[in-house]
Coordinates of C-alpha atoms and ligand atoms in Angstrom, one line a residue:
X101 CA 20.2 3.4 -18.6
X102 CA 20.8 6.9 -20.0
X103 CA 18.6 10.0 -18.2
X104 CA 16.0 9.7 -21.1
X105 CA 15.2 6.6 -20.7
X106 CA 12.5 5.9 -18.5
X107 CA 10.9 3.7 -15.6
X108 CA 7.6 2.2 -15.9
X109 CA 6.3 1.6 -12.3
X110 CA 3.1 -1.1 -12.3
X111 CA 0.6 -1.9 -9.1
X112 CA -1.0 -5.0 -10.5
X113 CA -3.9 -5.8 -8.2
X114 CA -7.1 -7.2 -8.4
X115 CA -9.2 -5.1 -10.7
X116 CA -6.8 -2.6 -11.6
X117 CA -3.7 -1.6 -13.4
X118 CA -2.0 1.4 -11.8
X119 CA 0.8 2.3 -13.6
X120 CA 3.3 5.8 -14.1
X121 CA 6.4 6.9 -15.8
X122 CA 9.4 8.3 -14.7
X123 CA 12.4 9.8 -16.1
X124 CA 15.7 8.5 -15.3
X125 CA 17.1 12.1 -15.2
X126 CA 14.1 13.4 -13.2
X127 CA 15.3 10.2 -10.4
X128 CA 18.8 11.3 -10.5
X129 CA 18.5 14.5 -9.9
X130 CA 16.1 14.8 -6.9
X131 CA 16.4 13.9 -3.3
X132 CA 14.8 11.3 -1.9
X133 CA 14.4 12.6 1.1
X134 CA 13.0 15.8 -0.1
X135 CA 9.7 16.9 1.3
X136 CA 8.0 16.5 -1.8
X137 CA 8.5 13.0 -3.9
X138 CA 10.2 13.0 -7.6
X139 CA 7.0 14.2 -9.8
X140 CA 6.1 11.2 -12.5
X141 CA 5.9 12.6 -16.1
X142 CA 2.8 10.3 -16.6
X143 CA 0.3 8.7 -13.8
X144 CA -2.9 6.3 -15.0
X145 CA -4.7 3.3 -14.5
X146 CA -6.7 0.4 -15.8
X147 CA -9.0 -0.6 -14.0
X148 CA -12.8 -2.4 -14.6
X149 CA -11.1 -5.4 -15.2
X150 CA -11.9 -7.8 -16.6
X151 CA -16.0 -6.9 -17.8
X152 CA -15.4 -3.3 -18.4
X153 CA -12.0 -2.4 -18.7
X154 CA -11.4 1.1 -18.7
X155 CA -8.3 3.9 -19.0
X156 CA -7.4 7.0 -17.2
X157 CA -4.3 8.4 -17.8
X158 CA -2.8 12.0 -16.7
X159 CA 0.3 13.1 -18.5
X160 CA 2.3 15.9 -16.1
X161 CA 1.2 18.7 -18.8
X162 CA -1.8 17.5 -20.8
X163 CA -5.4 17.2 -20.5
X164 CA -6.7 13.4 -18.7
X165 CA -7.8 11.0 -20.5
X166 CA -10.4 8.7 -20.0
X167 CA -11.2 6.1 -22.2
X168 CA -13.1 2.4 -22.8
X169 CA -11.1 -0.3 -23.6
X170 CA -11.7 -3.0 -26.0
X171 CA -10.5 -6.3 -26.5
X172 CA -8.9 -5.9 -23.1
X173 CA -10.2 -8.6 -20.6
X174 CA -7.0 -9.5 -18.1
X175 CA -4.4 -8.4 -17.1
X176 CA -2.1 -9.7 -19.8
X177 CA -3.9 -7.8 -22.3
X178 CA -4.1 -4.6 -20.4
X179 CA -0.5 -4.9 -19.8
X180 CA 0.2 -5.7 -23.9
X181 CA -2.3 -2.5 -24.4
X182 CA 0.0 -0.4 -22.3
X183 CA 2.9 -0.9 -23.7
X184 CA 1.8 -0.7 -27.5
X185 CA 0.7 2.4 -26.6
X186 CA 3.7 3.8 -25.0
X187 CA 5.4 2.4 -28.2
X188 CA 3.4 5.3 -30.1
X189 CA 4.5 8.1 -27.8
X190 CA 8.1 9.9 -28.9
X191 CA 7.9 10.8 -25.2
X192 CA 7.7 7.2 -23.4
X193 CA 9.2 4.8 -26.1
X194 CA 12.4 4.3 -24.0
X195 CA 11.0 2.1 -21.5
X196 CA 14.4 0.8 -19.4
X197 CA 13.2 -0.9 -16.8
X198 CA 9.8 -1.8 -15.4
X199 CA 9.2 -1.6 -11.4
X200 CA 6.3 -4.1 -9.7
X201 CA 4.3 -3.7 -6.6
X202 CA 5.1 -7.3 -4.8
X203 CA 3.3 -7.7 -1.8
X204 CA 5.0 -10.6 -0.2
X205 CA 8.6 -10.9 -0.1
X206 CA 8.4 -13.5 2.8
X207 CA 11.5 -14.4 4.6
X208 CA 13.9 -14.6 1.7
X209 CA 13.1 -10.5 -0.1
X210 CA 14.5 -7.6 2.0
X211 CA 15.4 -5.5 -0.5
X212 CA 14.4 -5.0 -4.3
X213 CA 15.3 -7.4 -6.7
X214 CA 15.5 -7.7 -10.6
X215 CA 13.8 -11.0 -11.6
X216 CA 14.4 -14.3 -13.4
X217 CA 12.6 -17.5 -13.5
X218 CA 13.8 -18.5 -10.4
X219 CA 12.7 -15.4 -8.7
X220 CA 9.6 -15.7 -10.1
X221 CA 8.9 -19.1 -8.6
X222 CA 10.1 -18.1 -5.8
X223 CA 7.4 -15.6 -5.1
X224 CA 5.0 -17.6 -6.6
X225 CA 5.4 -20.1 -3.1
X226 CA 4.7 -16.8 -1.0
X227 CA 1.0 -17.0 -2.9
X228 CA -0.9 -18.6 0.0
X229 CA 0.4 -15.6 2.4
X230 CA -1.4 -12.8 0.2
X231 CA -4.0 -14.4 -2.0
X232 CA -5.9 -11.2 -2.5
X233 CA -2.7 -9.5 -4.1
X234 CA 0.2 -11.7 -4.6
X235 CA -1.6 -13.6 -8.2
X236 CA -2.3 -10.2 -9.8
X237 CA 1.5 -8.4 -8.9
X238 CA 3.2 -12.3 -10.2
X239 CA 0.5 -11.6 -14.0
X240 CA 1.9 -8.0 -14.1
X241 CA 5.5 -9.5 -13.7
X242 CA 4.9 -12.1 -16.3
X243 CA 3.1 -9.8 -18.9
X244 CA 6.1 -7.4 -18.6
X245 CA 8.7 -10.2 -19.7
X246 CA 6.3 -11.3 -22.3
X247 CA 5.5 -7.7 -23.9
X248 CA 9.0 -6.3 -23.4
X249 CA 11.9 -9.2 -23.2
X250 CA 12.0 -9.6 -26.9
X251 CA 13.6 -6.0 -26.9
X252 CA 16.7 -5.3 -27.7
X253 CA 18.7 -3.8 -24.4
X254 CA 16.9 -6.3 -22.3
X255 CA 14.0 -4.6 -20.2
X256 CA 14.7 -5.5 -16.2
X257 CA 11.3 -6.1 -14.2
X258 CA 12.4 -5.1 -10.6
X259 CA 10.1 -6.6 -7.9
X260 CA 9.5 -4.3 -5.0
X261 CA 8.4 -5.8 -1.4
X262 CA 5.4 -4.6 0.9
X263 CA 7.2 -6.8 3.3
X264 CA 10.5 -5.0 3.1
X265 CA 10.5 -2.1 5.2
X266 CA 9.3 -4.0 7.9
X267 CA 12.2 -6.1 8.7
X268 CA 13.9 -3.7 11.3
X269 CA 11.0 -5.2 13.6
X270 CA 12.7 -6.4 16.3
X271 CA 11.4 -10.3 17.0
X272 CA 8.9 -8.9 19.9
X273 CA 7.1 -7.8 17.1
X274 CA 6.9 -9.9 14.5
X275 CA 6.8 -13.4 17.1
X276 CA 3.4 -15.0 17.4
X277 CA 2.9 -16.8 20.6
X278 CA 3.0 -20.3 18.6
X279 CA 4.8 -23.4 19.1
X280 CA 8.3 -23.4 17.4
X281 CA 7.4 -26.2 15.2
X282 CA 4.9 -23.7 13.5
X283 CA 7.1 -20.8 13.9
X284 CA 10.1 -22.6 12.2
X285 CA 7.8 -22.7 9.1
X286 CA 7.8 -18.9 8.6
X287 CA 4.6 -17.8 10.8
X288 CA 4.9 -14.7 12.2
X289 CA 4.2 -11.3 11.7
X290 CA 5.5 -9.4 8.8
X291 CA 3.5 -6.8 7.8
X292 CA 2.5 -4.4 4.9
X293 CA 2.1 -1.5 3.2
X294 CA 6.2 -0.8 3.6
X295 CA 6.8 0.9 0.4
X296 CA 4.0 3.5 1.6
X297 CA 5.5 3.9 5.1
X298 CA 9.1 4.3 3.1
X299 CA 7.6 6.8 1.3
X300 CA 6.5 9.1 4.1
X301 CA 9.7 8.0 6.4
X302 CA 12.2 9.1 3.5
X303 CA 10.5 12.6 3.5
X304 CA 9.4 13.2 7.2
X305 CA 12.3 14.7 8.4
X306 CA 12.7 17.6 6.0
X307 CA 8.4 17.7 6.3
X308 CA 8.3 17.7 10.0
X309 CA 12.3 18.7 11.3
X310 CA 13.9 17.0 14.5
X311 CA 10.5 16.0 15.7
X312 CA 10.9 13.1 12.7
X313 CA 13.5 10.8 14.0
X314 CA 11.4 9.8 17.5
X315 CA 8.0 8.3 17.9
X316 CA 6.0 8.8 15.0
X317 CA 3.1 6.6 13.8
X318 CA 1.9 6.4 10.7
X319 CA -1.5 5.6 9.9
X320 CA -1.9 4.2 6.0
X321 CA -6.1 4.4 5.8
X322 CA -6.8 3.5 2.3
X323 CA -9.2 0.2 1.0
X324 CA -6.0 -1.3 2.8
X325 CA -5.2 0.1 6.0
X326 CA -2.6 -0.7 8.5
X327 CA -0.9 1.5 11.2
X328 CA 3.3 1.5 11.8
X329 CA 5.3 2.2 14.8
X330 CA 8.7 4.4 13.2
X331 CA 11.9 4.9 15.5
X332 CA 14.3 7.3 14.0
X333 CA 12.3 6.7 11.0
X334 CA 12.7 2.3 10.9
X335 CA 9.4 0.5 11.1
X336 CA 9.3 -0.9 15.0
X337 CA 5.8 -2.1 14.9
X338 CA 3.3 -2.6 12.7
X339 CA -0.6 -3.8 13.2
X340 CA -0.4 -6.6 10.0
X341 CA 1.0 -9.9 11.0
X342 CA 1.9 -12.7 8.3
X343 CA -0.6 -11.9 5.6
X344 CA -2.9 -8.3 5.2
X345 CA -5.9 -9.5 6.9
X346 CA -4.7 -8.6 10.5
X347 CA -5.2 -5.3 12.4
X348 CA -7.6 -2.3 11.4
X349 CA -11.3 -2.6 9.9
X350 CA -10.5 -2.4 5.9
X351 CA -12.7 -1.6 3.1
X352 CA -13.8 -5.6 2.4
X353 CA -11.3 -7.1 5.5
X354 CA -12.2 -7.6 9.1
X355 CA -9.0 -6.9 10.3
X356 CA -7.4 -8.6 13.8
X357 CA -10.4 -11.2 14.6
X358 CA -11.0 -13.9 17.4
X359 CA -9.7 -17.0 15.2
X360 CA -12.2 -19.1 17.0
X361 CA -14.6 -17.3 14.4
X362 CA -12.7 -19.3 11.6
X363 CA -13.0 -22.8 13.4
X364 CA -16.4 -22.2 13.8
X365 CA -17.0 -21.4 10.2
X366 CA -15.0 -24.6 9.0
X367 CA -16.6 -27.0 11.4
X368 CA -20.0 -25.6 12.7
X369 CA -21.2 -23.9 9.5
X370 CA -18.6 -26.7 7.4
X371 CA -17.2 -24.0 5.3
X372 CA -14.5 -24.6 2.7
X373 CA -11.5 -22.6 2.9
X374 CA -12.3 -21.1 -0.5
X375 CA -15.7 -19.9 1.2
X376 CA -13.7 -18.4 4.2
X377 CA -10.8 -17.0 2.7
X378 CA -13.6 -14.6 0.1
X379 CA -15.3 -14.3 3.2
X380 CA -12.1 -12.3 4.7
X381 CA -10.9 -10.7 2.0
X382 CA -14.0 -9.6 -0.1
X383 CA -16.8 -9.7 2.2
X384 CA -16.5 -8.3 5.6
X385 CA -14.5 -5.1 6.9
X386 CA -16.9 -1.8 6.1
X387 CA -18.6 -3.9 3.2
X388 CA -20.1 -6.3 5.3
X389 CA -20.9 -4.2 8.8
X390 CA -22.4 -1.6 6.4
X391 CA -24.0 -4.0 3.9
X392 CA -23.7 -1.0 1.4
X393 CA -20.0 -0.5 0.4
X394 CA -16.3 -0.7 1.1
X395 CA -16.0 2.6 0.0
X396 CA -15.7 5.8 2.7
X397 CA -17.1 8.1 0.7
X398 CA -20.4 6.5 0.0
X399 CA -20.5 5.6 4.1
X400 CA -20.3 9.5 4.8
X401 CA -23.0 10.1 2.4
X402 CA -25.0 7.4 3.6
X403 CA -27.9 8.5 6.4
X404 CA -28.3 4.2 6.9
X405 CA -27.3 3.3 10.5
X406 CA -25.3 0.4 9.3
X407 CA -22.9 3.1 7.4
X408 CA -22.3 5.2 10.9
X409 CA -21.8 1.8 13.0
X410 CA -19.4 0.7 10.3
X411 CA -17.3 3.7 10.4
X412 CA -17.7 3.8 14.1
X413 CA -16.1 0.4 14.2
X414 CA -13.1 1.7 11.5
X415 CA -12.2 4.8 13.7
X416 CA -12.7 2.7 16.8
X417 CA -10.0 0.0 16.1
X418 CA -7.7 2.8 14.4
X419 CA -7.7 4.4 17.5
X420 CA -6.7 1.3 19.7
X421 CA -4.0 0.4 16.6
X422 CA -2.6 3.3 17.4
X423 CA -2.8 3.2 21.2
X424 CA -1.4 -0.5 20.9
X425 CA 1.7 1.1 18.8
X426 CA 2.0 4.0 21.2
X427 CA 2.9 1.2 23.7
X428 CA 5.6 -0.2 21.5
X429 CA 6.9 2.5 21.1
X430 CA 6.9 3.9 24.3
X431 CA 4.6 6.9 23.4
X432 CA 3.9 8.6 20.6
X433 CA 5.7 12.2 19.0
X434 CA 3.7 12.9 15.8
X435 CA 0.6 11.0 13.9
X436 CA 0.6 10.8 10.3
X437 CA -2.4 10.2 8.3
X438 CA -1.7 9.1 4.9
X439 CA -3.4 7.4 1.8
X440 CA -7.1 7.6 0.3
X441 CA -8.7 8.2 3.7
X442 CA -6.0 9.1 5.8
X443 CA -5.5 12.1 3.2
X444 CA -8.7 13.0 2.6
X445 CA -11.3 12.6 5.6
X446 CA -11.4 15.3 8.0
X447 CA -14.8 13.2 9.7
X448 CA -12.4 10.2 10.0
X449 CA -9.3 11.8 10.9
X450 CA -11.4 13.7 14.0
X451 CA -13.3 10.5 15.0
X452 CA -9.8 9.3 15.4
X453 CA -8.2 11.8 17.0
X454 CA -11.0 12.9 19.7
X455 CA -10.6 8.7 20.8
X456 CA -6.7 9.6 21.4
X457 CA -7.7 13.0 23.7
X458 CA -6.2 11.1 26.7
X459 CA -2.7 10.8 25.3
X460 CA -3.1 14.4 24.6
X461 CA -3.7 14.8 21.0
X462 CA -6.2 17.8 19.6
X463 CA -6.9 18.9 16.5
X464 CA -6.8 22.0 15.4
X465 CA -10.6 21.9 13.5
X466 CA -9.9 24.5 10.6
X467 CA -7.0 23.1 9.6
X468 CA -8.4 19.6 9.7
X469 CA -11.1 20.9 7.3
X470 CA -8.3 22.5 5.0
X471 CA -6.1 19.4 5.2
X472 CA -3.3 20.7 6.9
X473 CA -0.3 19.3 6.3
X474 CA -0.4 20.5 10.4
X475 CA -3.6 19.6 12.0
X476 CA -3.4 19.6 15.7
X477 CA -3.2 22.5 18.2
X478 CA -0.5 24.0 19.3
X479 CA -1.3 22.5 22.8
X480 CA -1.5 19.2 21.1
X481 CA 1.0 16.7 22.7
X482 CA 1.0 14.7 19.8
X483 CA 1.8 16.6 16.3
X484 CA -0.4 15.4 13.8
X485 CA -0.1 15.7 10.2
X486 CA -1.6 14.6 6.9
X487 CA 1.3 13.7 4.2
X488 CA 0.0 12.4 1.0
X489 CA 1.5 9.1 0.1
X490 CA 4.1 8.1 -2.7
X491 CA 4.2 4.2 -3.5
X492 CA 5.0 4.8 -7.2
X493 CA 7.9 7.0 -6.9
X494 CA 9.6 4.5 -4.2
X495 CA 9.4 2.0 -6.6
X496 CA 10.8 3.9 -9.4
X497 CA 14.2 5.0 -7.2
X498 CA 14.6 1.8 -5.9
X499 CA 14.3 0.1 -9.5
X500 CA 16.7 2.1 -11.2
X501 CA 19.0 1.6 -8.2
X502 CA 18.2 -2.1 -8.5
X503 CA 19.1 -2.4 -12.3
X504 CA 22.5 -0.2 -12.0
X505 CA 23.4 -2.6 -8.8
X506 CA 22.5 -6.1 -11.6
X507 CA 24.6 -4.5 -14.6
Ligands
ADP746 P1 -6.1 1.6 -2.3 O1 -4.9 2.2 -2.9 O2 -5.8 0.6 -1.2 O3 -7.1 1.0 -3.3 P2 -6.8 4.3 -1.5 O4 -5.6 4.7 -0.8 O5 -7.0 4.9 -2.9 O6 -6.9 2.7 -1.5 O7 -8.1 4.7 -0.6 C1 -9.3 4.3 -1.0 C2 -10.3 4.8 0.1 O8 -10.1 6.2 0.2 C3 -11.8 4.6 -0.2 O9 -12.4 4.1 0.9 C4 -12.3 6.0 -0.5 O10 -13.6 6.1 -0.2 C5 -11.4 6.8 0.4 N1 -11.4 8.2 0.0 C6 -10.8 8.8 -1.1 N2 -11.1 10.1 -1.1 C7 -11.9 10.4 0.0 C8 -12.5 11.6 0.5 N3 -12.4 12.7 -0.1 N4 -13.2 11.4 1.7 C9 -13.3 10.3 2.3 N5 -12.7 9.1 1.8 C10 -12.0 9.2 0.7

């Protein structure tokens, strides 16, 4: 690939298309672990899908966009609408390789890989372990090779794993207390959001200085959320287990939950497993304590009691996440608070961080309202910071790496 051709990164999920454009020669000549990520030259999404599908798009030097889409119902069509569009710019036409979002890796996916057909049905058996994800990342895949493999150069889609990052966990951490004939199978803990917690560990170190390579956790609070235990930057402990429903309160997830609940919903209330599995992925977390939404922002605006106890519930069981890590880890140098909430919430980061008082964490108030990046005291003995997240541009590195390594 030469430096103007370009990446496509995609992050297929449920609703939504999130997609951005990188240049080859903008990857090349940046540092990955740089404080500040490699900038994409274009950032949008899809998302309404399928009823109302609608685009936002953000070139690096042009005005938004936002637009209604027609004749776009899935994600194949989004996908096709794309990429015909790209087609028309002079600036993106040189598509070289496309970079997924993949959820799951399971057992066998440690690091990227470029994909075939047997790779494809390969992640297609690791469906079961992230239904509410895994479908929609394996459609992106498939619409890429359909729109794009009839080119001439031969477009590479690169899958990149959630699951990856994760697999310096040594086996106290990821081992269930489970008979070995379960275990054997592949249960136990993998965890998730890895290519978000690569993103801040690759940068932390010119960010935060020697501090960076001891105990830091890193709390990822967006619709998702999950906390991770980093030793000299490698994930040590994370609070999802072997699909994303385990650990914190989530926007429409319960997070870690006595699985006597689930018996009693098969057998007592006779359940089907469809009925509980859209029970814990799209019906509880802050969308069903609240009754109202899954979404933050609307809780903090709400003056219904069921909004407060909700978010009193989320900052609760962040807190003990974090606790629970600090004890992995042996105790706890730096917080980081990263992704849609993490970034943004001053209320949510204090309601944390007044909970953790006793390991000696304060914030410093002011620059919590201003977002830092520093937000704790002087005094603090924990540093705590707010770094905002870069998914997209991990993918992109690690794609292009991916594709030079096939060729
Ligand atoms: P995902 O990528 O998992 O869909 P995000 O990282 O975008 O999620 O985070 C979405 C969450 O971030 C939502 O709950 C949203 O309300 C919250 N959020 C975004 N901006 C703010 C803000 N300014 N204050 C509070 N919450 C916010």
């Amino acid at each position: 690939m030469t430096p103007d051709a370009s990446i496509l990164v995609l992050n297929c999920g449920s609703s939504s298309v999130k997609f951005a454009v990188y240049e080859v020669g903008a990857i090349e000549a940046s540092d990955p672990s740089a404080a500040q990520p490699v900038q994409a030259a274009l950032r949008g999404q899809i998302s309404g899908l399928p009823a109302s599908a609608r685009l936002d798009w953000h070139p690096s030097e042009a005005v938004p966009v936002r637009e209604a889409l027609s004749g776009v119902s899935d994600h194949a069509s989004a996908l096709a609408w794309l990429f015909d569009r790209l087609d028309h710019s002079p600036r993106y036409r040189a598509v070289g390789a496309v970079g997924h979002r993949v959820v799951h890796g399971g057992e066998r996916f440690a690091e990227p890989v470029v994909v075939d057909e047997a790779i494809l049905a390969a992640l297609e058996a690791q469906v079961p372990l992230a239904p509410l994800h895994q479908p929609h990342n394996l459609a992106g895949i498939r619409a890429g090779c359909q729109a794009l493999g009839s080119r001439a150069g031969d477009v590479k889609q690169v899958a990149c794993f959630d699951t990856a990052f994760h697999t310096t966990q040594p086996a106290l951490h990821t081992t269930f207390a489970l008979p070995l004939s379960m275990r054997e199978r592949g249960v136990r803990r993998y965890g998730f959001h890895g290519l978000s917690y690569q993103s801040i560990a690759e940068r932390l170190r010119a960010i935060a200085g020697e501090r960076a390579e001891g105990r830091v956790i890193v709390a990822h609070l967006g619709n998702g959320a999950s906390v991770c235990g980093l030793r000299a930057r490698r994930s040590h402990r994370t609070s999802m287990g072997m699909t994303a429903l385990d650990g914190l309160v989530m926007g429409s997830r319960p997070g870690s939950l006595d699985i006597g609940v689930a018996l009693f919903a098969l057998s007592t209330l006779a359940m089907s497993v469809e009925q509980l599995s859209h029970l814990l992925y799209n019906e509880s977390g802050l969308l069903g304590l609240s009754g109202i939404s899954n979404d933050v922002r609307t809780l903090l605006g709400s003056i219904d009691p069921r909004a407060a106890l909700a978010l009193e519930i989320f900052c609760e069981r962040a807190a003990q996440e974090i606790a629970a890590t600090a004890v992995a880890l042996g105790g706890c140098d730096m917080l980081v608070f990263t992704a849609g909430i993490g970034e943004n919430s001053p209320a949510i980061r204090e309601a944390i961080v007044r909970r953790l008082a006793f390991m000696g964490a304060a914030l410093d108030a002011s620059a919590n309202s201003a977002g830092g990046p520093l937000l704790s005291t002087p005094q603090s003995a924990i540093e705590v910071r707010a770094i905002p997240t870069d998914e997209e541009s991990v993918i992109a590195r690690s794609t292009l790496a991916a594709v030079r390594a096939a060729s």
